[in-house]
C-alpha cells in the first residue's frame, strides 16, 4: 500500500469506528463523512431474513429418523454399487482369462528380475490392498449407531 | 452457554441443545450464504443444509478454532459449492485491478442529509448488490457481524492481507458510486 492508499484505508477504518461508537460527524474530514454513510448503510440489517421458526424446524429435521425415501435411496445406492463392483470384477476375470496369456509375458518383460512366481505374489499383494480398501470404505461409509 | 458446553450438550443429545446452537449461529450463516448466493430461497435451503451437516459432523469438531469459525466455514463451503455448480464466479478479474484513490473530493457533504435522502441510500444499496459475491460477503461480515479480519480469514481460508485488500477496494468502489450519485467531481 502506498501513502495515498494508506490514508484512504485509515479514513475507511476511522469512519467505521466512528459509526460503531456513534460519534458526532461534525468537523470530520469530508472523506470520512462519505465513508460513514457507507458504514451506516452496510450496518443496516438485511431485508431478507430466515423464518422465525427456522431453528426449531432444522432441529426437528435433524432429530427425525431418516425418511423411508432416504433410506430406500441409500439402500438402492449400496445395491447398485455392489452390482457394479461385481460386474467390474467379473469382466476383469473374463478379460484376464481370455487375454492374460498375451499380457503376462509383456508385464514380466518389464520387470527384469521378477519371474512368474514373483509376479503372482505381486498381483496377490495388489489384490489384498484393493480388498482392504474396499472393506475399509464400506466400514467408513456405514453410519454410526 | 460457551461453545464447548454447547457442543457437549448437542453431542450428548440434550433436548433443545441443537436448536439453541442453530439460533446462536443462524445469523452468521445467513449473512455468509445470502451475500454469496443472493437468492433468498436458495440461501434458506443452503442454510438448512449447513446446519444439517453441522449436526452430522459435530463429533469431528476438535475445538482448534472457535465454534463460530467452524460453523461459518461449513456455511462458506456449502455456498461456494452452490456457486461453482451454477458457474457463478465468486470474484471477478477486475477485483484484482488496482483502483486509484480519489484525491480531490468536495468538502460540502452533509452526512445526516445524505442518510435522510432515500435515493442516495438506495443507490448505495444497489452498488453493494452489484459487487462480486466475495466482496459483498466480506463487507457484511466486517460491518454487520463485526468480525475481525483474522476471524474472517478463519472462515474463508483467505489470507488476512487478501481480505484487507478486498475490503479496501470494495469500499473505494462504493465511495466512487457515491461520488457519482452526489455529483462531485473526483
PDB file of N, CA, C and O in Angstrom, chain A residues 1 4-5 7-9 12-13 16 19-20 25 30-31 33-46 48-51 54-56 58-59 61-63, chain B residues 18-19 22 26 30-31 34-35 40 44 48 51 55 101-103 105-107 109 111-112 114-115 124-125 128 142-144 146 164 168 171-172 174-175 178-179 182 184:
ATOM      1  N   UNK A   1       0.844  -1.206   0.000  1.00  0.00           N
ATOM      2  CA  UNK A   1       0.000   0.000   0.000  1.00  0.00           C
ATOM      3  C   UNK A   1       0.877   1.254   0.000  1.00  0.00           C
ATOM      4  O   UNK A   1       1.762   1.372   0.850  1.00  0.00           O
ATOM      5  N   UNK A   4      -0.962   7.116  -0.296  1.00  0.00           N
ATOM      6  CA  UNK A   4      -2.330   7.541  -0.621  1.00  0.00           C
ATOM      7  C   UNK A   4      -3.337   6.463  -0.220  1.00  0.00           C
ATOM      8  O   UNK A   4      -4.365   6.752   0.405  1.00  0.00           O
ATOM      9  N   UNK A   5      -2.996   5.216  -0.584  1.00  0.00           N
ATOM     10  CA  UNK A   5      -3.884   4.099  -0.221  1.00  0.00           C
ATOM     11  C   UNK A   5      -3.972   3.954   1.296  1.00  0.00           C
ATOM     12  O   UNK A   5      -5.034   3.656   1.839  1.00  0.00           O
ATOM     13  N   UNK A   7      -3.689   6.286   3.518  1.00  0.00           N
ATOM     14  CA  UNK A   7      -4.572   7.350   4.055  1.00  0.00           C
ATOM     15  C   UNK A   7      -6.034   6.989   3.825  1.00  0.00           C
ATOM     16  O   UNK A   7      -6.880   7.188   4.686  1.00  0.00           O
ATOM     17  N   UNK A   8      -6.292   6.428   2.626  1.00  0.00           N
ATOM     18  CA  UNK A   8      -7.662   6.043   2.283  1.00  0.00           C
ATOM     19  C   UNK A   8      -8.137   4.938   3.236  1.00  0.00           C
ATOM     20  O   UNK A   8      -9.255   4.985   3.740  1.00  0.00           O
ATOM     21  N   UNK A   9      -7.260   3.964   3.481  1.00  0.00           N
ATOM     22  CA  UNK A   9      -7.597   2.856   4.400  1.00  0.00           C
ATOM     23  C   UNK A   9      -7.891   3.403   5.798  1.00  0.00           C
ATOM     24  O   UNK A   9      -8.855   2.998   6.452  1.00  0.00           O
ATOM     25  N   UNK A  12     -11.262   4.918   5.891  1.00  0.00           N
ATOM     26  CA  UNK A  12     -12.298   3.881   5.903  1.00  0.00           C
ATOM     27  C   UNK A  12     -12.472   3.309   7.313  1.00  0.00           C
ATOM     28  O   UNK A  12     -13.587   3.152   7.806  1.00  0.00           O
ATOM     29  N   UNK A  13     -11.338   3.011   7.949  1.00  0.00           N
ATOM     30  CA  UNK A  13     -11.380   2.407   9.283  1.00  0.00           C
ATOM     31  C   UNK A  13     -11.875   3.402  10.334  1.00  0.00           C
ATOM     32  O   UNK A  13     -12.650   3.047  11.225  1.00  0.00           O
ATOM     33  N   UNK A  16     -15.580   3.683  10.153  1.00  0.00           N
ATOM     34  CA  UNK A  16     -16.253   2.509  10.735  1.00  0.00           C
ATOM     35  C   UNK A  16     -16.280   2.627  12.263  1.00  0.00           C
ATOM     36  O   UNK A  16     -17.319   2.406  12.902  1.00  0.00           O
ATOM     37  N   UNK A  19     -18.746   5.231  13.402  1.00  0.00           N
ATOM     38  CA  UNK A  19     -20.140   4.759  13.315  1.00  0.00           C
ATOM     39  C   UNK A  19     -20.456   3.801  14.448  1.00  0.00           C
ATOM     40  O   UNK A  19     -21.537   3.862  15.027  1.00  0.00           O
ATOM     41  N   UNK A  20     -19.502   2.906  14.750  1.00  0.00           N
ATOM     42  CA  UNK A  20     -19.728   1.947  15.842  1.00  0.00           C
ATOM     43  C   UNK A  20     -19.926   2.674  17.165  1.00  0.00           C
ATOM     44  O   UNK A  20     -20.733   2.276  17.988  1.00  0.00           O
ATOM     45  N   UNK A  25     -20.495  13.612  13.775  1.00  0.00           N
ATOM     46  CA  UNK A  25     -19.803  13.687  12.478  1.00  0.00           C
ATOM     47  C   UNK A  25     -19.366  15.114  12.135  1.00  0.00           C
ATOM     48  O   UNK A  25     -18.613  15.315  11.190  1.00  0.00           O
ATOM     49  N   UNK A  30     -14.148  15.312   5.102  1.00  0.00           N
ATOM     50  CA  UNK A  30     -15.194  15.032   4.101  1.00  0.00           C
ATOM     51  C   UNK A  30     -15.132  13.580   3.628  1.00  0.00           C
ATOM     52  O   UNK A  30     -16.151  12.929   3.401  1.00  0.00           O
ATOM     53  N   UNK A  31     -13.915  13.082   3.503  1.00  0.00           N
ATOM     54  CA  UNK A  31     -13.736  11.691   3.057  1.00  0.00           C
ATOM     55  C   UNK A  31     -14.316  10.723   4.103  1.00  0.00           C
ATOM     56  O   UNK A  31     -15.025   9.785   3.784  1.00  0.00           O
ATOM     57  N   UNK A  33     -16.602  11.394   6.267  1.00  0.00           N
ATOM     58  CA  UNK A  33     -18.068  11.524   6.310  1.00  0.00           C
ATOM     59  C   UNK A  33     -18.707  10.647   5.224  1.00  0.00           C
ATOM     60  O   UNK A  33     -19.730  10.022   5.433  1.00  0.00           O
ATOM     61  N   UNK A  34     -18.081  10.601   4.072  1.00  0.00           N
ATOM     62  CA  UNK A  34     -18.615   9.750   2.990  1.00  0.00           C
ATOM     63  C   UNK A  34     -18.543   8.276   3.395  1.00  0.00           C
ATOM     64  O   UNK A  34     -19.472   7.519   3.203  1.00  0.00           O
ATOM     65  N   UNK A  35     -17.404   7.908   3.976  1.00  0.00           N
ATOM     66  CA  UNK A  35     -17.271   6.507   4.409  1.00  0.00           C
ATOM     67  C   UNK A  35     -18.209   6.191   5.572  1.00  0.00           C
ATOM     68  O   UNK A  35     -18.593   5.049   5.760  1.00  0.00           O
ATOM     69  N   UNK A  36     -18.577   7.212   6.327  1.00  0.00           N
ATOM     70  CA  UNK A  36     -19.530   6.960   7.419  1.00  0.00           C
ATOM     71  C   UNK A  36     -20.915   6.636   6.865  1.00  0.00           C
ATOM     72  O   UNK A  36     -21.628   5.801   7.402  1.00  0.00           O
ATOM     73  N   UNK A  37     -21.263   7.312   5.772  1.00  0.00           N
ATOM     74  CA  UNK A  37     -22.556   6.990   5.129  1.00  0.00           C
ATOM     75  C   UNK A  37     -22.521   5.540   4.638  1.00  0.00           C
ATOM     76  O   UNK A  37     -23.475   4.786   4.799  1.00  0.00           O
ATOM     77  N   UNK A  38     -21.393   5.181   4.077  1.00  0.00           N
ATOM     78  CA  UNK A  38     -21.208   3.809   3.584  1.00  0.00           C
ATOM     79  C   UNK A  38     -21.309   2.807   4.752  1.00  0.00           C
ATOM     80  O   UNK A  38     -22.012   1.793   4.650  1.00  0.00           O
ATOM     81  N   UNK A  39     -20.636   3.131   5.851  1.00  0.00           N
ATOM     82  CA  UNK A  39     -20.662   2.240   7.022  1.00  0.00           C
ATOM     83  C   UNK A  39     -22.080   2.117   7.563  1.00  0.00           C
ATOM     84  O   UNK A  39     -22.532   1.021   7.915  1.00  0.00           O
ATOM     85  N   UNK A  40     -22.789   3.233   7.609  1.00  0.00           N
ATOM     86  CA  UNK A  40     -24.155   3.204   8.140  1.00  0.00           C
ATOM     87  C   UNK A  40     -25.046   2.314   7.264  1.00  0.00           C
ATOM     88  O   UNK A  40     -25.870   1.550   7.756  1.00  0.00           O
ATOM     89  N   UNK A  41     -24.842   2.425   5.955  1.00  0.00           N
ATOM     90  CA  UNK A  41     -25.647   1.611   5.021  1.00  0.00           C
ATOM     91  C   UNK A  41     -25.303   0.126   5.186  1.00  0.00           C
ATOM     92  O   UNK A  41     -26.190  -0.722   5.201  1.00  0.00           O
ATOM     93  N   UNK A  42     -24.009  -0.164   5.311  1.00  0.00           N
ATOM     94  CA  UNK A  42     -23.587  -1.572   5.417  1.00  0.00           C
ATOM     95  C   UNK A  42     -23.983  -2.197   6.751  1.00  0.00           C
ATOM     96  O   UNK A  42     -24.068  -3.415   6.858  1.00  0.00           O
ATOM     97  N   UNK A  43     -24.203  -1.361   7.758  1.00  0.00           N
ATOM     98  CA  UNK A  43     -24.569  -1.899   9.081  1.00  0.00           C
ATOM     99  C   UNK A  43     -26.073  -2.084   9.247  1.00  0.00           C
ATOM    100  O   UNK A  43     -26.528  -2.574  10.278  1.00  0.00           O
ATOM    101  N   UNK A  44     -26.826  -1.682   8.223  1.00  0.00           N
ATOM    102  CA  UNK A  44     -28.280  -1.898   8.306  1.00  0.00           C
ATOM    103  C   UNK A  44     -28.589  -3.379   8.140  1.00  0.00           C
ATOM    104  O   UNK A  44     -27.985  -4.047   7.296  1.00  0.00           O
ATOM    105  N   UNK A  45     -29.548  -3.903   8.934  1.00  0.00           N
ATOM    106  CA  UNK A  45     -29.901  -5.330   8.784  1.00  0.00           C
ATOM    107  C   UNK A  45     -30.402  -5.614   7.364  1.00  0.00           C
ATOM    108  O   UNK A  45     -30.999  -4.745   6.722  1.00  0.00           O
ATOM    109  N   UNK A  46     -30.147  -6.835   6.906  1.00  0.00           N
ATOM    110  CA  UNK A  46     -30.570  -7.199   5.551  1.00  0.00           C
ATOM    111  C   UNK A  46     -32.090  -7.309   5.496  1.00  0.00           C
ATOM    112  O   UNK A  46     -32.739  -7.632   6.490  1.00  0.00           O
ATOM    113  N   UNK A  48     -33.969  -9.429   3.629  1.00  0.00           N
ATOM    114  CA  UNK A  48     -34.424 -10.820   3.703  1.00  0.00           C
ATOM    115  C   UNK A  48     -33.835 -11.476   4.946  1.00  0.00           C
ATOM    116  O   UNK A  48     -32.660 -11.285   5.253  1.00  0.00           O
ATOM    117  N   UNK A  49     -34.655 -12.235   5.627  1.00  0.00           N
ATOM    118  CA  UNK A  49     -34.170 -12.937   6.829  1.00  0.00           C
ATOM    119  C   UNK A  49     -34.652 -14.393   6.810  1.00  0.00           C
ATOM    120  O   UNK A  49     -35.456 -14.768   5.968  1.00  0.00           O
ATOM    121  N   UNK A  50     -34.181 -15.143   7.775  1.00  0.00           N
ATOM    122  CA  UNK A  50     -34.658 -16.526   7.932  1.00  0.00           C
ATOM    123  C   UNK A  50     -36.015 -16.485   8.646  1.00  0.00           C
ATOM    124  O   UNK A  50     -36.274 -15.552   9.409  1.00  0.00           O
ATOM    125  N   UNK A  51     -36.859 -17.491   8.438  1.00  0.00           N
ATOM    126  CA  UNK A  51     -38.141 -17.501   9.153  1.00  0.00           C
ATOM    127  C   UNK A  51     -37.931 -17.608  10.666  1.00  0.00           C
ATOM    128  O   UNK A  51     -36.906 -18.106  11.126  1.00  0.00           O
ATOM    129  N   UNK A  54     -37.080 -21.002  12.131  1.00  0.00           N
ATOM    130  CA  UNK A  54     -36.034 -21.728  11.402  1.00  0.00           C
ATOM    131  C   UNK A  54     -35.291 -22.724  12.300  1.00  0.00           C
ATOM    132  O   UNK A  54     -35.144 -23.900  11.965  1.00  0.00           O
ATOM    133  N   UNK A  55     -34.850 -22.241  13.479  1.00  0.00           N
ATOM    134  CA  UNK A  55     -34.049 -23.101  14.370  1.00  0.00           C
ATOM    135  C   UNK A  55     -34.847 -24.326  14.807  1.00  0.00           C
ATOM    136  O   UNK A  55     -34.329 -25.455  14.800  1.00  0.00           O
ATOM    137  N   UNK A  56     -36.112 -24.107  15.157  1.00  0.00           N
ATOM    138  CA  UNK A  56     -36.949 -25.222  15.622  1.00  0.00           C
ATOM    139  C   UNK A  56     -37.147 -26.235  14.498  1.00  0.00           C
ATOM    140  O   UNK A  56     -37.083 -27.452  14.725  1.00  0.00           O
ATOM    141  N   UNK A  58     -35.216 -26.784  11.800  1.00  0.00           N
ATOM    142  CA  UNK A  58     -33.969 -27.503  11.472  1.00  0.00           C
ATOM    143  C   UNK A  58     -33.661 -28.546  12.553  1.00  0.00           C
ATOM    144  O   UNK A  58     -33.267 -29.673  12.241  1.00  0.00           O
ATOM    145  N   UNK A  59     -33.881 -28.154  13.819  1.00  0.00           N
ATOM    146  CA  UNK A  59     -33.608 -29.095  14.918  1.00  0.00           C
ATOM    147  C   UNK A  59     -34.526 -30.310  14.808  1.00  0.00           C
ATOM    148  O   UNK A  59     -34.084 -31.448  15.014  1.00  0.00           O
ATOM    149  N   UNK A  61     -35.854 -31.477  12.104  1.00  0.00           N
ATOM    150  CA  UNK A  61     -35.428 -32.254  10.930  1.00  0.00           C
ATOM    151  C   UNK A  61     -34.176 -33.077  11.251  1.00  0.00           C
ATOM    152  O   UNK A  61     -34.047 -34.223  10.824  1.00  0.00           O
ATOM    153  N   UNK A  62     -33.260 -32.467  12.018  1.00  0.00           N
ATOM    154  CA  UNK A  62     -32.025 -33.188  12.372  1.00  0.00           C
ATOM    155  C   UNK A  62     -32.317 -34.367  13.296  1.00  0.00           C
ATOM    156  O   UNK A  62     -31.646 -35.396  13.227  1.00  0.00           O
ATOM    157  N   UNK A  63     -33.337 -34.190  14.153  1.00  0.00           N
ATOM    158  CA  UNK A  63     -33.655 -35.244  15.127  1.00  0.00           C
ATOM    159  C   UNK A  63     -34.473 -36.366  14.507  1.00  0.00           C
ATOM    160  O   UNK A  63     -34.500 -37.479  15.037  1.00  0.00           O
TER     161      UNK A  63
ATOM    162  N   UNK B  18     -29.468 -28.531  20.287  1.00  0.00           N
ATOM    163  CA  UNK B  18     -29.145 -28.236  18.884  1.00  0.00           C
ATOM    164  C   UNK B  18     -29.918 -27.014  18.392  1.00  0.00           C
ATOM    165  O   UNK B  18     -29.392 -26.198  17.646  1.00  0.00           O
ATOM    166  N   UNK B  19     -31.161 -26.900  18.850  1.00  0.00           N
ATOM    167  CA  UNK B  19     -31.957 -25.723  18.458  1.00  0.00           C
ATOM    168  C   UNK B  19     -31.276 -24.443  18.950  1.00  0.00           C
ATOM    169  O   UNK B  19     -31.234 -23.432  18.244  1.00  0.00           O
ATOM    170  N   UNK B  22     -28.376 -23.685  16.691  1.00  0.00           N
ATOM    171  CA  UNK B  22     -28.831 -23.099  15.412  1.00  0.00           C
ATOM    172  C   UNK B  22     -29.177 -21.633  15.626  1.00  0.00           C
ATOM    173  O   UNK B  22     -28.759 -20.773  14.844  1.00  0.00           O
ATOM    174  N   UNK B  26     -27.344 -18.910  13.400  1.00  0.00           N
ATOM    175  CA  UNK B  26     -28.090 -18.802  12.144  1.00  0.00           C
ATOM    176  C   UNK B  26     -27.872 -17.441  11.470  1.00  0.00           C
ATOM    177  O   UNK B  26     -27.844 -17.355  10.243  1.00  0.00           O
ATOM    178  N   UNK B  30     -26.569 -17.115   7.745  1.00  0.00           N
ATOM    179  CA  UNK B  30     -27.440 -16.413   6.797  1.00  0.00           C
ATOM    180  C   UNK B  30     -26.660 -15.307   6.086  1.00  0.00           C
ATOM    181  O   UNK B  30     -26.725 -15.178   4.861  1.00  0.00           O
ATOM    182  N   UNK B  31     -25.899 -14.542   6.829  1.00  0.00           N
ATOM    183  CA  UNK B  31     -25.140 -13.453   6.215  1.00  0.00           C
ATOM    184  C   UNK B  31     -24.108 -13.978   5.224  1.00  0.00           C
ATOM    185  O   UNK B  31     -23.915 -13.410   4.154  1.00  0.00           O
ATOM    186  N   UNK B  34     -26.424 -15.759   2.148  1.00  0.00           N
ATOM    187  CA  UNK B  34     -27.279 -14.899   1.314  1.00  0.00           C
ATOM    188  C   UNK B  34     -26.446 -13.858   0.572  1.00  0.00           C
ATOM    189  O   UNK B  34     -26.771 -13.479  -0.557  1.00  0.00           O
ATOM    190  N   UNK B  35     -25.354 -13.421   1.171  1.00  0.00           N
ATOM    191  CA  UNK B  35     -24.499 -12.453   0.486  1.00  0.00           C
ATOM    192  C   UNK B  35     -23.744 -13.112  -0.673  1.00  0.00           C
ATOM    193  O   UNK B  35     -23.402 -12.458  -1.637  1.00  0.00           O
ATOM    194  N   UNK B  40     -32.745 -15.444  -1.984  1.00  0.00           N
ATOM    195  CA  UNK B  40     -33.141 -15.795  -0.612  1.00  0.00           C
ATOM    196  C   UNK B  40     -33.667 -17.231  -0.482  1.00  0.00           C
ATOM    197  O   UNK B  40     -33.416 -17.883   0.538  1.00  0.00           O
ATOM    198  N   UNK B  44     -31.969 -19.909   1.999  1.00  0.00           N
ATOM    199  CA  UNK B  44     -32.656 -20.586   3.120  1.00  0.00           C
ATOM    200  C   UNK B  44     -32.376 -22.085   3.070  1.00  0.00           C
ATOM    201  O   UNK B  44     -32.101 -22.721   4.090  1.00  0.00           O
ATOM    202  N   UNK B  48     -30.190 -24.374   5.774  1.00  0.00           N
ATOM    203  CA  UNK B  48     -30.677 -25.611   6.399  1.00  0.00           C
ATOM    204  C   UNK B  48     -29.671 -26.741   6.179  1.00  0.00           C
ATOM    205  O   UNK B  48     -29.327 -27.470   7.117  1.00  0.00           O
ATOM    206  N   UNK B  51     -26.740 -26.467   8.618  1.00  0.00           N
ATOM    207  CA  UNK B  51     -26.945 -26.935   9.993  1.00  0.00           C
ATOM    208  C   UNK B  51     -27.157 -28.448  10.062  1.00  0.00           C
ATOM    209  O   UNK B  51     -26.774 -29.071  11.065  1.00  0.00           O
ATOM    210  N   UNK B  55     -24.827 -30.799  12.275  1.00  0.00           N
ATOM    211  CA  UNK B  55     -25.374 -31.818  13.181  1.00  0.00           C
ATOM    212  C   UNK B  55     -24.712 -33.175  12.934  1.00  0.00           C
ATOM    213  O   UNK B  55     -24.369 -33.893  13.869  1.00  0.00           O
ATOM    214  N   UNK B 101      -7.204   5.816  -5.817  1.00  0.00           N
ATOM    215  CA  UNK B 101      -7.956   6.519  -4.776  1.00  0.00           C
ATOM    216  C   UNK B 101      -8.215   7.950  -5.216  1.00  0.00           C
ATOM    217  O   UNK B 101      -7.336   8.611  -5.748  1.00  0.00           O
ATOM    218  N   UNK B 102      -9.433   8.403  -5.011  1.00  0.00           N
ATOM    219  CA  UNK B 102      -9.782   9.764  -5.394  1.00  0.00           C
ATOM    220  C   UNK B 102      -9.049  10.748  -4.479  1.00  0.00           C
ATOM    221  O   UNK B 102      -9.114  10.630  -3.262  1.00  0.00           O
ATOM    222  N   UNK B 103      -8.362  11.653  -5.103  1.00  0.00           N
ATOM    223  CA  UNK B 103      -7.561  12.585  -4.309  1.00  0.00           C
ATOM    224  C   UNK B 103      -8.370  13.808  -3.893  1.00  0.00           C
ATOM    225  O   UNK B 103      -8.323  14.244  -2.759  1.00  0.00           O
ATOM    226  N   UNK B 105     -11.842  15.529  -3.244  1.00  0.00           N
ATOM    227  CA  UNK B 105     -13.270  15.334  -3.046  1.00  0.00           C
ATOM    228  C   UNK B 105     -13.861  16.612  -2.477  1.00  0.00           C
ATOM    229  O   UNK B 105     -13.187  17.348  -1.755  1.00  0.00           O
ATOM    230  N   UNK B 106     -15.101  16.837  -2.823  1.00  0.00           N
ATOM    231  CA  UNK B 106     -15.747  18.055  -2.344  1.00  0.00           C
ATOM    232  C   UNK B 106     -15.924  18.000  -0.835  1.00  0.00           C
ATOM    233  O   UNK B 106     -16.086  16.938  -0.252  1.00  0.00           O
ATOM    234  N   UNK B 107     -15.875  19.173  -0.190  1.00  0.00           N
ATOM    235  CA  UNK B 107     -15.993  19.192   1.274  1.00  0.00           C
ATOM    236  C   UNK B 107     -17.441  19.376   1.721  1.00  0.00           C
ATOM    237  O   UNK B 107     -17.752  19.190   2.892  1.00  0.00           O
ATOM    238  N   UNK B 109     -20.336  17.960   2.126  1.00  0.00           N
ATOM    239  CA  UNK B 109     -21.101  16.715   2.199  1.00  0.00           C
ATOM    240  C   UNK B 109     -21.737  16.625   3.576  1.00  0.00           C
ATOM    241  O   UNK B 109     -21.038  16.539   4.589  1.00  0.00           O
ATOM    242  N   UNK B 111     -23.572  14.530   6.062  1.00  0.00           N
ATOM    243  CA  UNK B 111     -23.816  13.101   6.332  1.00  0.00           C
ATOM    244  C   UNK B 111     -25.277  12.838   6.680  1.00  0.00           C
ATOM    245  O   UNK B 111     -25.912  11.933   6.122  1.00  0.00           O
ATOM    246  N   UNK B 112     -25.818  13.631   7.585  1.00  0.00           N
ATOM    247  CA  UNK B 112     -27.189  13.369   8.039  1.00  0.00           C
ATOM    248  C   UNK B 112     -28.186  13.589   6.902  1.00  0.00           C
ATOM    249  O   UNK B 112     -29.133  12.816   6.743  1.00  0.00           O
ATOM    250  N   UNK B 114     -27.565  13.243   3.725  1.00  0.00           N
ATOM    251  CA  UNK B 114     -27.393  12.136   2.762  1.00  0.00           C
ATOM    252  C   UNK B 114     -28.087  10.881   3.283  1.00  0.00           C
ATOM    253  O   UNK B 114     -28.698  10.132   2.510  1.00  0.00           O
ATOM    254  N   UNK B 115     -28.016  10.664   4.596  1.00  0.00           N
ATOM    255  CA  UNK B 115     -28.674   9.495   5.192  1.00  0.00           C
ATOM    256  C   UNK B 115     -30.183   9.602   5.056  1.00  0.00           C
ATOM    257  O   UNK B 115     -30.879   8.598   4.847  1.00  0.00           O
ATOM    258  N   UNK B 124     -26.708   3.457  -2.973  1.00  0.00           N
ATOM    259  CA  UNK B 124     -25.601   2.737  -2.321  1.00  0.00           C
ATOM    260  C   UNK B 124     -25.926   1.250  -2.190  1.00  0.00           C
ATOM    261  O   UNK B 124     -25.067   0.395  -2.421  1.00  0.00           O
ATOM    262  N   UNK B 125     -27.178   0.951  -1.814  1.00  0.00           N
ATOM    263  CA  UNK B 125     -27.585  -0.455  -1.694  1.00  0.00           C
ATOM    264  C   UNK B 125     -27.441  -1.165  -3.041  1.00  0.00           C
ATOM    265  O   UNK B 125     -26.984  -2.314  -3.092  1.00  0.00           O
ATOM    266  N   UNK B 128     -23.867  -1.892  -3.639  1.00  0.00           N
ATOM    267  CA  UNK B 128     -23.415  -3.032  -2.821  1.00  0.00           C
ATOM    268  C   UNK B 128     -23.855  -4.334  -3.487  1.00  0.00           C
ATOM    269  O   UNK B 128     -23.084  -5.292  -3.591  1.00  0.00           O
ATOM    270  N   UNK B 142     -17.687  -7.980   8.026  1.00  0.00           N
ATOM    271  CA  UNK B 142     -16.874  -6.965   8.695  1.00  0.00           C
ATOM    272  C   UNK B 142     -17.750  -5.884   9.342  1.00  0.00           C
ATOM    273  O   UNK B 142     -17.506  -5.481  10.470  1.00  0.00           O
ATOM    274  N   UNK B 143     -18.779  -5.453   8.638  1.00  0.00           N
ATOM    275  CA  UNK B 143     -19.598  -4.338   9.127  1.00  0.00           C
ATOM    276  C   UNK B 143     -20.781  -4.792   9.976  1.00  0.00           C
ATOM    277  O   UNK B 143     -21.046  -4.229  11.028  1.00  0.00           O
ATOM    278  N   UNK B 144     -21.501  -5.790   9.485  1.00  0.00           N
ATOM    279  CA  UNK B 144     -22.739  -6.172  10.164  1.00  0.00           C
ATOM    280  C   UNK B 144     -22.479  -7.178  11.287  1.00  0.00           C
ATOM    281  O   UNK B 144     -22.990  -7.046  12.389  1.00  0.00           O
ATOM    282  N   UNK B 146     -19.536  -7.642  12.509  1.00  0.00           N
ATOM    283  CA  UNK B 146     -18.426  -7.042  13.268  1.00  0.00           C
ATOM    284  C   UNK B 146     -17.334  -8.053  13.596  1.00  0.00           C
ATOM    285  O   UNK B 146     -16.764  -8.071  14.695  1.00  0.00           O
ATOM    286  N   UNK B 164      -8.097  -7.792   3.533  1.00  0.00           N
ATOM    287  CA  UNK B 164      -7.901  -6.353   3.687  1.00  0.00           C
ATOM    288  C   UNK B 164      -7.967  -5.660   2.318  1.00  0.00           C
ATOM    289  O   UNK B 164      -8.606  -4.626   2.164  1.00  0.00           O
ATOM    290  N   UNK B 168     -10.672  -2.932   1.126  1.00  0.00           N
ATOM    291  CA  UNK B 168     -10.206  -1.621   0.668  1.00  0.00           C
ATOM    292  C   UNK B 168     -10.793  -1.278  -0.695  1.00  0.00           C
ATOM    293  O   UNK B 168     -11.386  -0.228  -0.904  1.00  0.00           O
ATOM    294  N   UNK B 171     -14.672  -0.820  -0.756  1.00  0.00           N
ATOM    295  CA  UNK B 171     -15.122   0.433  -0.136  1.00  0.00           C
ATOM    296  C   UNK B 171     -14.797   1.616  -1.047  1.00  0.00           C
ATOM    297  O   UNK B 171     -15.585   2.556  -1.168  1.00  0.00           O
ATOM    298  N   UNK B 172     -13.675   1.508  -1.737  1.00  0.00           N
ATOM    299  CA  UNK B 172     -13.295   2.573  -2.670  1.00  0.00           C
ATOM    300  C   UNK B 172     -14.299   2.627  -3.827  1.00  0.00           C
ATOM    301  O   UNK B 172     -14.723   3.702  -4.259  1.00  0.00           O
ATOM    302  N   UNK B 174     -17.386   1.633  -3.752  1.00  0.00           N
ATOM    303  CA  UNK B 174     -18.673   2.145  -3.266  1.00  0.00           C
ATOM    304  C   UNK B 174     -18.599   3.657  -3.070  1.00  0.00           C
ATOM    305  O   UNK B 174     -19.574   4.366  -3.307  1.00  0.00           O
ATOM    306  N   UNK B 175     -17.440   4.127  -2.642  1.00  0.00           N
ATOM    307  CA  UNK B 175     -17.315   5.581  -2.483  1.00  0.00           C
ATOM    308  C   UNK B 175     -17.393   6.261  -3.842  1.00  0.00           C
ATOM    309  O   UNK B 175     -17.998   7.316  -3.980  1.00  0.00           O
ATOM    310  N   UNK B 178     -20.860   6.541  -4.774  1.00  0.00           N
ATOM    311  CA  UNK B 178     -21.499   7.624  -4.017  1.00  0.00           C
ATOM    312  C   UNK B 178     -21.157   8.980  -4.639  1.00  0.00           C
ATOM    313  O   UNK B 178     -22.028   9.834  -4.793  1.00  0.00           O
ATOM    314  N   UNK B 179     -19.892   9.143  -5.023  1.00  0.00           N
ATOM    315  CA  UNK B 179     -19.470  10.407  -5.646  1.00  0.00           C
ATOM    316  C   UNK B 179     -20.271  10.636  -6.926  1.00  0.00           C
ATOM    317  O   UNK B 179     -20.699  11.744  -7.199  1.00  0.00           O
ATOM    318  N   UNK B 182     -23.797  11.836  -5.904  1.00  0.00           N
ATOM    319  CA  UNK B 182     -23.955  13.195  -5.366  1.00  0.00           C
ATOM    320  C   UNK B 182     -23.340  14.242  -6.292  1.00  0.00           C
ATOM    321  O   UNK B 182     -23.422  15.431  -6.021  1.00  0.00           O
ATOM    322  N   UNK B 184     -20.210  14.993  -7.326  1.00  0.00           N
ATOM    323  CA  UNK B 184     -18.984  15.737  -7.028  1.00  0.00           C
ATOM    324  C   UNK B 184     -17.878  15.227  -7.941  1.00  0.00           C
ATOM    325  O   UNK B 184     -17.685  14.027  -8.058  1.00  0.00           O
TER     326      UNK B 184
END
